[in-house]
C-alpha cells in the first residue's frame, strides 16, 4: 500500500484484528502458522493495548509487541499497527478522573468498558499523543509496518461529551464560526423563547432541559462534536506523518454512522476503511450492505477501500445473535470486493476466552479449526489470493444519491413536521436501484455532478446556496434530477426557506409547496402505524400505486403532474411531477411511492437518462456489479439460480458467487 493508495501488484488484504495480549506467548507461534494457512497477509495489532503498552504513566513496555511484530514479519504477515488510544488504561482515569466523559444528563461515565474519554480533554490528548509518539519512534521503521490504524471507530460509544471542558471548547468553536455573539444570536434564532446571549460565556452544550432545545444549538453541537473527534484524529495523524511520512494512515469508519460527518473526515485518511456487521437474519441486509459499500467507496472519491472489520460468523451485541450460514460470509466479502474494496478483514483473529466479546465469533473459533467458520476463512483466503489483478480497479456508476450529514442531523431532530428516518429514506430509493442492478455513488452537496446521468436527492432537508445552485446547474446542463419531499426546507442555520420551501429548487422543479400534510393517525405514539391512512397515487406515470410516509399540498407551476394523490384529504393534488429545465429534466416526489410507483418512477427517470443495469433482466436476490474489467454476480438466496450476464448463462449455487472476467476468460468461482 502506498500513501496514494494501492495501485498495482498489491495483494488483496486479508486478515483481521489480532489481540495477542489476550493469549499466552505460546499461542503466538501457532497464530502465525494458522495465518499462513488461511492466506492472512495483514493483521491489525494493538487496538486495545494501551494498558499493556504503558502499564504505568510514562513507563512503556514494548518487549511483547516487538516479539509479536517480529513473529508476524517472519511469517510474512504485514501489520496495520493501531495507535491504541481507544481505551485509556485504569491508571489514567484514576489519576485524572476529569478525562471521563459526561452525558447530556450530567452523568460522568465510569471506566471499566472502553472509549471512556472526553474528546476535548487536554489531558487525554496529551497522554494519547505521548503514546503515539512512542509507538511511532519504536515501530516507524519496523519492516512489518504497512499501515497506521489511528484509534478505533471514533465516536462509536461516546461521540458527544457535555462536561465543562467540552463546554469551553464548544464556545471556542462557536467563536471561530460566528465571530460575535450577535451573529450567533442571529444564526440560532435566539429571539425565540428569550434565549438571547450577551456573551459567549453564557452558552452551554445542549444539556438536559425542560423541553425542546434550540435546534441550531443542537445542530452546532453535533457539528462541533464531529470536529472535536476529527481534531483527536488529526493530532495523532500529524505525529505519525512527521515520524513516518511514507506510511499511510487510516481510521475505521462505520458506514452510515450518524454522529460523525464522514464527508469532512474522508480527505484526512490515506485509505478509507470501514467496519460492517450486516444482520444475518435480516433479508434486507444484502441490499443495505451494498449501500454501505457504495457510500464507503464514494467517501474516498472512488478509490479502493478496505473492509477493516466484519464478523466471521455471529456478533454478540444483538438481542439474539444469528450465526452466518454457510456461504454468507463469502458472499458479503465478494460484495465488498465488487464494490471497490482491496481488503477484506475481520474482527477478530482468535475468539476471546474472556471479556465482553468472548461470544463474538473469531476467525479461529473456540471450537478450533475443524469448523465451518475456519474452513470458510481458509477457502476465502485462497480465493482472494487469486484475485490480485483486480486491485486498484474502479467501480463505474451512472447514478448518484446525494447524502448529507447536516440534513440527517436536522431532519431527525424533535419538533419537525414528520418522523422521517433519513437513512431509511435514502435506502428506499437505493433498494430500487439495487434491484435493477444499477450501481450508485454517493455525493455530497456541492460536488461536481456532471459525470452522472441521473442524481437522486432524498430529503436534503438542509441546503445551502451552493448545493441548490449545483443541482440546478446539473439539470440545466442536461442532467436527470429527482428530488424528494422535505428538501431545501432549511438553510444551513436551520432557518425556514420562504416562498414555497424549496428555496431556489422550486424553479428547478417547477413546483411550489403550500403546506406539509404527512399521513398521520390519531396518536402515533400510542397506536403505532395502525391508524395511519394509506395513500394512493395514479396518473400518466402509472395506473395505481400505494404511497406512504409523506404527503403535502403542492402546486405545479411549469411542471407536468405525472401522478396525483387519490382519495383522502389530498385527493387530486400533485404527488409526482416532471419539469423540463433547459437541457435536462427534474422530477419531484411529494410522497414515497410504494413498490409499483417506485418502479414506474425510476423507469421514467432512468430511461430518460439512458441508464441501464448490469443485468438486462434482474433476478430476485441476485446482485450484479461491474468493477474494472470484471462482473460480479452474487446469489444471496438459498436456491440455485440461472442468470444471463455478459452474453452467457451463469448458474449460481445457493449463496454462490461468479466473477466474470470481461477480457475473455471465464472466472467463475
Ligand atoms: C467494533 C469494534 C471492535 C469490536 C466489534 C464487535 O467494530 O471496532 O473492537 O468491538 O465491533 O462487533
XYZ file of C-alpha atoms and ligand atoms in Angstrom:
681
model
C 0.000 0.000 0.000
C 1.312 3.443 -0.825
C 0.031 6.708 0.560
C -1.719 7.381 -2.738
C -3.453 4.057 -2.124
C -2.801 0.734 -3.745
C -2.009 0.906 -7.456
C -0.575 -2.357 -8.739
C 0.949 -5.690 -7.849
C -0.523 -5.449 -4.386
C -2.434 -8.306 -2.807
C -5.998 -8.067 -1.639
C -5.512 -7.533 2.080
C -6.894 -10.363 4.143
C -6.763 -10.728 7.910
C -8.225 -9.142 11.000
C -7.820 -7.583 14.429
C -5.127 -9.522 16.211
C -5.058 -9.203 20.012
C -2.155 -11.434 21.092
C -2.042 -9.815 24.541
C -5.149 -11.839 25.367
C -3.167 -15.061 24.953
C -0.038 -16.659 26.417
C 3.033 -16.277 24.219
C 2.990 -19.994 23.473
C -0.073 -19.403 21.283
C 1.592 -16.723 19.140
C 3.669 -19.086 17.005
C 0.592 -21.148 16.244
C -1.242 -17.948 15.336
C 1.312 -17.139 12.654
C 1.197 -20.675 11.259
C -2.575 -20.583 11.085
C -2.489 -17.150 9.461
C -0.252 -18.579 6.769
C -2.671 -21.451 6.251
C -5.558 -19.030 5.890
C -3.744 -16.734 3.482
C -3.711 -13.888 6.003
C -1.395 -11.109 4.845
C -2.392 -8.227 7.139
C -3.050 -8.133 10.891
C -4.413 -5.162 12.829
C -2.414 -5.175 16.037
C -2.715 -3.324 19.322
C -6.126 -1.673 19.015
C -6.822 -2.049 22.744
C -3.292 -2.417 24.091
C -2.715 0.888 25.906
C -2.726 -0.678 29.395
C -0.225 -3.296 28.265
C 1.981 -0.838 26.366
C 2.048 1.774 29.133
C 1.296 -0.080 32.360
C 2.113 2.995 34.464
C 2.172 6.640 33.446
C 5.244 7.254 31.302
C 6.569 3.661 31.613
C 6.439 1.835 28.317
C 6.686 -1.907 27.789
C 7.305 -2.711 24.139
C 9.075 -6.044 24.576
C 5.975 -8.153 23.939
C 4.937 -6.101 20.920
C 8.473 -6.362 19.493
C 8.124 -10.138 19.595
C 4.647 -10.022 18.031
C 5.792 -7.715 15.221
C 8.930 -9.769 14.570
C 6.948 -13.014 14.565
C 4.410 -11.665 12.086
C 7.183 -10.317 9.902
C 8.989 -13.628 9.888
C 5.717 -15.289 8.881
C 5.135 -12.871 6.003
C 2.211 -11.068 7.619
C 2.164 -7.273 7.268
C 0.942 -5.126 10.157
C -1.746 -2.471 10.388
C -0.443 -1.044 13.648
C -3.013 0.613 15.883
C -2.191 3.634 17.997
C -4.004 2.030 20.954
C -5.659 5.258 22.091
C -9.248 3.968 22.040
C -9.355 2.667 25.604
C -7.487 4.614 28.304
C -5.896 2.409 30.988
C -7.146 2.402 34.601
C -4.200 4.438 35.944
C -5.142 7.270 33.597
C -8.737 7.767 34.689
C -7.821 7.020 38.309
C -5.262 9.806 38.347
C -7.190 12.151 36.033
C -10.918 11.431 36.548
C -11.781 14.662 34.726
C -10.910 12.830 31.479
C -14.080 10.734 31.843
C -16.915 11.911 29.580
C -20.206 13.394 30.806
C -23.581 12.605 29.242
C -26.328 15.034 28.308
C -27.982 14.288 31.671
C -24.860 15.211 33.602
C -23.746 11.660 34.410
C -19.979 11.184 34.416
C -19.280 7.790 32.848
C -17.023 5.340 34.617
C -14.111 3.289 33.384
C -14.487 -0.480 33.049
C -15.534 -0.589 29.420
C -13.866 1.342 26.561
C -13.832 4.747 24.817
C -14.291 6.465 28.186
C -12.649 9.764 27.369
C -13.782 13.279 26.651
C -12.580 14.100 23.119
C -11.817 17.698 24.155
C -9.812 16.738 27.231
C -6.305 18.250 27.023
C -5.094 15.556 29.436
C -6.395 12.736 27.232
C -4.908 14.372 24.164
C -1.526 14.920 25.826
C -1.269 11.339 27.073
C -2.557 9.887 23.794
C -0.020 11.978 21.874
C 2.819 10.697 24.007
C 1.805 7.094 23.416
C 1.569 7.678 19.660
C 4.988 9.346 19.630
C 6.477 6.398 21.484
C 4.877 3.885 19.081
C 5.974 5.847 16.023
C 9.518 6.033 17.298
C 9.650 2.355 18.177
C 7.947 0.874 15.099
C 8.184 3.572 12.433
C 10.892 1.658 10.624
C 9.805 -1.865 11.520
C 9.792 -3.948 8.320
C 6.311 -5.369 9.057
C 4.640 -1.959 9.274
C 2.231 -1.447 6.369
C -0.382 0.947 7.683
C -1.182 3.035 10.774
C -4.581 2.435 12.323
C -5.488 5.532 14.310
C -7.646 4.938 17.395
C -10.744 2.825 16.666
C -14.268 3.623 15.495
C -14.208 7.239 16.644
C -17.443 8.146 18.392
C -18.822 4.612 18.420
C -19.847 4.798 22.080
C -19.048 8.361 23.128
C -19.394 10.908 20.396
C -20.535 13.904 22.393
C -19.295 14.990 25.791
C -21.202 17.628 27.805
C -18.605 18.326 30.522
C -17.266 21.787 31.405
C -14.101 21.253 29.367
C -16.255 20.401 26.344
C -18.418 23.455 27.052
C -15.344 25.690 26.865
C -14.148 24.007 23.670
C -17.654 24.437 22.207
C -17.501 28.173 22.973
C -14.163 28.482 21.194
C -15.562 26.597 18.206
C -18.582 28.931 18.139
C -16.337 32.000 18.352
C -14.408 30.745 15.340
C -17.627 30.051 13.456
C -19.580 33.194 14.270
C -17.034 35.778 15.425
C -19.505 37.736 17.533
C -22.258 36.768 19.886
C -24.689 38.870 17.803
C -24.034 36.669 14.780
C -24.555 33.594 16.923
C -27.854 35.032 18.192
C -28.964 35.618 14.625
C -27.956 32.110 13.500
C -29.584 30.402 16.461
C -32.767 32.480 16.262
C -32.485 33.307 19.953
C -35.277 35.881 19.898
C -37.475 32.806 20.227
C -38.164 31.829 23.885
C -35.973 34.582 25.336
C -32.650 32.960 24.539
C -30.504 35.973 23.513
C -26.914 35.721 24.719
C -24.841 38.744 25.642
C -21.567 36.840 25.962
C -20.165 33.523 24.710
C -19.596 32.610 28.373
C -23.373 32.180 28.732
C -23.503 29.471 26.077
C -23.546 25.776 27.088
C -23.766 22.472 25.291
C -27.405 21.404 24.841
C -27.598 19.616 28.187
C -30.836 18.108 29.547
C -33.510 20.842 29.535
C -37.266 21.114 30.252
C -38.455 20.731 26.645
C -37.324 21.256 23.034
C -33.882 22.774 22.960
C -32.729 25.357 20.458
C -32.425 23.338 17.208
C -29.450 25.270 15.825
C -27.615 24.962 19.129
C -28.161 21.206 18.910
C -27.073 21.107 15.296
C -23.938 23.135 16.029
C -23.121 20.867 18.952
C -23.250 17.881 16.598
C -21.025 19.673 14.105
C -18.645 20.651 16.893
C -18.566 17.127 18.338
C -17.748 15.572 14.963
C -14.999 18.177 14.535
C -13.601 17.525 18.029
C -13.186 13.837 17.262
C -11.575 14.810 13.987
C -9.150 17.006 15.942
C -8.157 13.974 18.027
C -7.545 12.044 14.822
C -5.580 14.897 13.236
C -3.422 15.230 16.312
C -2.364 11.573 16.049
C -2.010 11.753 12.301
C 0.357 14.742 12.442
C 2.640 12.840 14.824
C 2.689 9.812 12.536
C 3.205 11.901 9.396
C 6.211 13.572 10.918
C 7.762 10.291 12.018
C 6.807 8.161 9.006
C 5.779 10.350 6.056
C 5.728 7.347 3.719
C 3.403 5.134 5.795
C -0.327 5.550 5.040
C -2.840 6.137 7.817
C -6.450 5.176 8.278
C -9.121 5.053 10.933
C -12.029 2.661 10.698
C -15.381 4.215 9.749
C -18.783 2.693 10.484
C -20.761 3.195 7.273
C -23.862 5.302 7.839
C -22.833 6.411 11.301
C -24.881 9.396 12.356
C -22.582 11.022 14.892
C -19.592 11.679 12.665
C -19.764 13.562 9.367
C -17.517 11.336 7.269
C -17.513 13.760 4.337
C -15.363 16.068 6.466
C -13.134 13.164 7.521
C -12.593 11.296 4.299
C -9.941 13.602 2.850
C -7.911 13.072 6.034
C -7.342 9.343 5.566
C -4.956 7.848 3.012
C -7.222 4.877 2.562
C -10.854 4.726 3.659
C -11.617 1.725 5.836
C -14.948 0.567 7.198
C -16.425 -1.823 9.748
C -19.600 -3.598 8.784
C -21.831 -6.120 10.519
C -24.917 -6.889 8.407
C -27.538 -8.799 10.359
C -27.523 -12.394 9.014
C -31.200 -12.723 9.959
C -32.434 -9.665 8.021
C -33.445 -10.301 4.389
C -32.762 -6.624 3.607
C -29.124 -6.921 4.710
C -27.554 -7.641 1.285
C -29.127 -4.512 -0.239
C -28.388 -2.368 2.794
C -24.801 -3.642 2.987
C -24.385 -2.846 -0.724
C -25.500 0.706 0.009
C -22.924 0.963 2.791
C -20.131 -0.266 0.457
C -21.150 2.338 -2.123
C -21.034 5.091 0.483
C -17.624 3.971 1.696
C -16.223 3.881 -1.846
C -17.699 7.318 -2.501
C -16.172 8.765 0.665
C -12.776 8.047 -0.854
C -13.783 9.588 -4.184
C -13.962 6.134 -5.793
C -10.535 4.978 -4.602
C -10.248 1.382 -3.378
C -11.017 0.940 0.310
C -10.584 -1.714 2.970
C -13.265 -3.605 4.825
C -11.488 -3.357 8.168
C -13.890 -5.432 10.234
C -16.679 -7.912 9.684
C -17.730 -10.855 11.827
C -16.551 -14.280 10.686
C -19.907 -15.551 11.939
C -22.102 -14.248 14.812
C -21.688 -10.974 16.699
C -22.536 -10.794 20.407
C -24.330 -7.467 20.610
C -27.754 -8.123 19.128
C -30.508 -9.434 21.355
C -30.165 -12.803 19.630
C -27.112 -13.379 17.532
C -27.608 -15.368 14.348
C -24.581 -17.285 13.094
C -23.696 -16.626 9.462
C -24.973 -19.612 7.495
C -22.624 -21.390 5.090
C -21.602 -19.177 2.181
C -22.899 -15.898 3.590
C -19.562 -14.572 4.755
C -18.060 -15.359 1.372
C -20.886 -13.579 -0.467
C -20.512 -10.454 1.701
C -16.752 -10.498 1.235
C -17.126 -10.620 -2.552
C -19.721 -7.905 -2.293
C -17.047 -5.653 -0.768
C -14.510 -6.510 -3.450
C -17.067 -5.993 -6.219
C -17.921 -2.563 -4.808
C -14.344 -1.407 -4.646
C -12.620 -2.975 -1.618
C -8.981 -4.011 -1.872
C -9.050 -5.590 1.572
C -11.339 -7.956 3.472
C -10.661 -8.121 7.190
C -12.391 -9.317 10.337
C -12.939 -8.661 13.969
C -11.155 -10.690 15.249
C -8.458 -13.275 14.620
C -8.873 -15.584 17.624
C -12.170 -15.706 19.510
C -11.601 -14.359 23.032
C -11.698 -16.536 26.119
C -12.683 -13.735 28.498
C -14.064 -10.217 28.432
C -17.142 -8.606 26.913
C -16.646 -10.076 23.448
C -15.999 -13.724 24.197
C -19.217 -14.709 22.435
C -18.306 -12.722 19.314
C -17.094 -15.048 16.581
C -13.428 -15.150 15.592
C -11.542 -16.408 12.544
C -10.174 -19.084 14.859
C -13.313 -20.099 16.779
C -13.445 -21.512 20.323
C -14.102 -24.855 18.640
C -10.863 -24.693 16.680
C -10.083 -25.349 13.045
C -12.360 -28.333 12.464
C -15.241 -25.939 11.961
C -17.364 -24.408 9.211
C -16.082 -20.937 10.106
C -12.412 -21.851 9.848
C -12.848 -23.804 6.620
C -14.608 -20.828 5.060
C -11.878 -18.488 6.296
C -9.253 -20.691 4.634
C -11.229 -21.054 1.416
C -11.807 -17.324 1.063
C -8.156 -16.552 1.773
C -7.134 -18.901 -1.025
C -9.676 -17.408 -3.435
C -8.774 -13.795 -2.755
C -5.157 -14.724 -3.363
C -6.200 -15.461 -6.983
C -7.919 -12.106 -7.480
C -4.909 -9.811 -7.199
C -5.363 -8.485 -10.722
C -8.413 -6.571 -9.566
C -6.518 -4.477 -7.026
C -6.849 -0.778 -7.799
C -9.715 -1.234 -10.295
C -12.573 1.277 -10.152
C -16.332 0.799 -9.970
C -18.237 2.793 -12.601
C -21.537 4.398 -11.579
C -24.003 6.363 -13.726
C -26.275 7.371 -10.866
C -25.556 9.328 -7.692
C -27.530 9.727 -4.491
C -26.975 12.911 -2.532
C -26.262 12.339 1.133
C -25.670 14.989 3.763
C -24.968 14.752 7.483
C -26.411 18.232 8.248
C -29.703 17.116 6.699
C -29.580 13.867 8.658
C -28.972 15.702 11.905
C -31.720 18.257 11.318
C -34.473 16.102 9.873
C -34.243 13.712 12.825
C -34.465 16.438 15.438
C -37.621 16.692 17.525
C -40.296 19.280 16.661
C -40.186 18.673 12.893
C -43.240 18.063 10.662
C -42.830 14.276 10.500
C -40.779 11.298 11.542
C -38.578 10.711 8.519
C -35.621 8.446 9.183
C -33.037 9.869 6.837
C -31.017 6.753 6.030
C -34.118 4.593 5.755
C -35.497 7.088 3.285
C -32.304 7.045 1.201
C -32.404 3.245 1.366
C -35.936 3.152 -0.091
C -34.545 4.680 -3.321
C -31.278 2.796 -3.204
C -33.085 -0.540 -2.892
C -34.871 0.002 -6.200
C -31.558 0.810 -7.916
C -30.019 -2.280 -6.337
C -32.920 -4.441 -7.521
C -32.301 -3.193 -11.060
C -28.513 -3.832 -10.725
C -27.804 -0.132 -11.243
C -24.681 0.921 -9.345
C -24.825 4.219 -7.474
C -22.258 6.532 -5.957
C -22.998 8.841 -3.066
C -22.237 12.531 -3.413
C -22.239 15.430 -1.020
C -23.978 18.746 -1.667
C -21.790 20.967 -3.797
C -19.981 18.075 -5.539
C -19.445 18.120 -9.281
C -22.329 16.045 -10.638
C -21.563 16.316 -14.332
C -20.361 12.737 -14.746
C -23.659 11.222 -13.582
C -26.576 10.523 -15.894
C -29.055 10.784 -13.030
C -28.954 12.178 -9.499
C -31.412 11.305 -6.729
C -31.834 13.690 -3.806
C -33.806 12.155 -0.924
C -34.895 14.704 1.706
C -31.997 17.126 1.502
C -33.647 18.886 4.422
C -30.922 21.481 4.885
C -29.428 23.047 1.774
C -27.135 25.992 1.231
C -26.909 28.153 -1.864
C -24.017 26.161 -3.300
C -25.945 22.893 -3.121
C -29.050 24.400 -4.681
C -27.145 26.117 -7.470
C -25.209 22.921 -8.135
C -28.400 20.898 -8.521
C -29.987 23.493 -10.772
C -26.871 23.713 -12.954
C -26.813 19.956 -13.184
C -30.379 19.863 -14.506
C -29.858 22.792 -16.867
C -26.868 21.136 -18.413
C -28.786 18.016 -19.288
C -28.823 16.008 -16.048
C -31.774 13.971 -14.850
C -32.568 15.107 -11.322
C -35.031 13.515 -8.915
C -35.712 15.452 -5.711
C -37.996 14.199 -2.963
C -40.153 15.795 -0.286
C -38.537 17.649 2.611
C -35.658 19.008 0.567
C -34.229 22.520 0.938
C -36.668 23.262 3.736
C -33.955 24.827 5.905
C -30.897 26.951 5.225
C -27.592 25.953 6.879
C -28.554 27.828 10.076
C -31.746 25.819 10.294
C -33.986 28.723 9.243
C -37.023 28.179 7.029
C -36.675 28.975 3.329
C -39.668 31.085 2.334
C -41.686 31.191 -0.860
C -42.576 27.535 -1.273
C -39.938 25.983 0.928
C -37.754 24.531 -1.810
C -35.535 27.579 -1.956
C -34.075 28.001 -5.422
C -35.063 24.410 -6.213
C -38.682 25.498 -6.608
C -37.768 26.920 -10.003
C -35.690 23.889 -10.962
C -38.585 21.591 -10.146
C -41.362 23.882 -11.321
C -43.455 23.404 -8.185
C -44.445 25.334 -5.070
C -45.295 23.734 -1.740
C -48.157 25.259 0.178
C -48.292 23.058 3.253
C -46.990 19.732 4.533
C -49.547 17.009 5.252
C -47.859 13.731 6.151
C -50.389 10.946 6.730
C -50.856 10.661 10.484
C -53.070 8.662 12.806
C -54.810 9.968 15.919
C -51.904 9.138 18.191
C -48.847 7.631 16.570
C -47.178 7.244 19.952
C -49.987 5.046 21.236
C -51.194 3.318 18.095
C -48.009 2.946 16.087
C -48.867 2.903 12.389
C -52.235 1.214 12.994
C -54.448 4.214 12.230
C -52.301 5.961 9.638
C -54.340 6.467 6.455
C -52.936 4.661 3.439
C -52.101 6.786 0.430
C -52.682 6.037 -3.235
C -51.353 7.744 -6.300
C -52.155 7.447 -10.010
C -51.626 9.325 -13.251
C -49.888 9.169 -16.610
C -46.866 7.630 -14.877
C -48.752 4.551 -13.693
C -52.272 3.190 -13.241
C -52.090 2.988 -9.469
C -49.661 2.604 -6.600
C -49.576 2.747 -2.855
C -47.519 5.507 -1.233
C -46.519 6.306 2.321
C -44.634 8.487 4.780
C -45.319 11.847 3.206
C -47.946 13.998 1.578
C -48.276 17.724 1.007
C -50.197 20.399 -0.824
C -48.107 21.078 -3.924
C -48.873 23.438 -6.785
C -47.414 22.507 -10.134
C -46.153 25.594 -11.941
C -44.164 24.794 -15.055
C -44.017 21.111 -14.054
C -46.223 18.419 -15.539
C -48.155 16.353 -12.997
C -47.474 12.679 -13.748
C -49.155 11.226 -10.657
C -51.683 12.661 -8.221
C -52.987 11.593 -4.838
C -56.230 9.677 -4.986
C -58.746 9.800 -2.132
C -58.403 11.348 1.293
C -57.699 14.993 2.030
C -55.054 15.244 -0.681
C -57.331 13.884 -3.416
C -56.339 15.364 -6.756
C -53.222 17.159 -5.522
C -49.948 16.510 -7.364
C -47.848 13.649 -5.963
C -45.129 13.334 -8.630
C -44.160 15.969 -11.154
C -41.706 16.320 -14.020
C -40.263 19.581 -15.218
C -38.100 20.412 -18.224
C -35.176 22.557 -17.217
C -33.122 23.753 -20.195
C -31.276 20.664 -21.464
C -32.316 18.470 -18.553
C -35.286 17.362 -16.516
C -36.227 17.478 -12.857
C -38.729 15.236 -11.067
C -40.300 15.979 -7.710
C -41.809 13.297 -5.472
C -44.117 14.681 -2.787
C -44.576 11.211 -1.303
C -42.728 7.929 -1.004
C -44.170 5.695 -3.717
C -44.769 2.029 -2.915
C -43.003 -0.679 -4.949
C -45.095 -0.221 -8.137
C -44.781 3.555 -8.038
C -41.081 3.423 -7.272
C -40.531 1.112 -10.222
C -42.573 3.276 -12.587
C -40.865 6.474 -11.469
C -37.363 5.076 -11.779
C -38.281 3.556 -15.149
C -39.203 7.052 -16.255
C -36.092 8.738 -14.859
C -33.552 6.074 -15.813
C -34.924 5.511 -19.305
C -34.786 9.231 -19.912
C -31.244 9.269 -18.516
C -30.257 6.235 -20.622
C -29.076 4.301 -17.589
C -29.001 0.525 -17.768
C -28.421 -2.055 -15.082
C -25.611 -4.602 -15.243
C -28.255 -7.262 -15.933
C -30.818 -6.666 -18.653
C -33.136 -8.945 -16.677
C -32.503 -8.713 -12.947
C -33.068 -11.897 -10.943
C -34.523 -11.629 -7.419
C -31.818 -11.763 -4.718
C -29.013 -11.685 -7.265
C -26.658 -8.759 -7.032
C -24.623 -7.737 -10.078
C -21.827 -5.179 -10.133
C -19.015 -4.261 -12.524
C -15.593 -3.405 -11.250
C -12.812 -2.700 -13.735
C -12.990 -5.456 -16.330
C -14.856 -7.905 -14.128
C -18.525 -8.518 -13.493
C -19.527 -9.948 -10.141
C -22.697 -11.961 -9.647
C -23.745 -12.719 -6.078
C -26.625 -15.018 -5.288
C -27.934 -14.065 -1.843
C -30.680 -16.681 -1.966
C -30.590 -20.281 -0.802
C -31.742 -21.514 -4.217
C -29.670 -22.295 -7.263
C -30.340 -19.608 -9.900
C -29.567 -19.043 -13.577
C -28.501 -15.578 -14.592
C -27.972 -14.129 -18.058
C -24.960 -11.869 -17.844
C -22.371 -10.612 -20.305
C -23.824 -12.784 -23.050
C -23.785 -16.109 -21.210
C -25.928 -18.082 -18.796
C -24.374 -18.495 -15.363
C -25.635 -20.995 -12.854
C -25.073 -19.808 -9.314
C -25.165 -22.156 -6.355
C -27.115 -21.110 -3.215
C -25.186 -18.065 -1.877
C -22.828 -18.647 -4.784
C -20.591 -16.124 -6.448
C -19.330 -15.743 -10.018
C -16.571 -13.433 -11.143
C -16.660 -12.962 -14.905
C -13.538 -11.572 -16.488
C -14.766 -9.347 -19.308
C -11.436 -9.652 -21.090
C -12.488 -13.116 -22.163
C -11.698 -15.944 -19.797
C -14.391 -17.343 -17.550
C -13.537 -16.580 -13.938
C -16.372 -18.282 -12.106
C -15.505 -19.259 -8.542
C -16.475 -2.912 16.546
C -15.135 -2.704 17.220
C -14.449 -3.973 17.573
C -15.438 -4.982 18.126
C -16.517 -5.213 17.109
C -17.515 -6.271 17.525
O -16.403 -2.971 15.186
O -14.253 -1.910 16.470
O -13.460 -3.683 18.529
O -15.973 -4.497 19.306
O -17.213 -4.007 16.942
O -18.535 -6.428 16.598
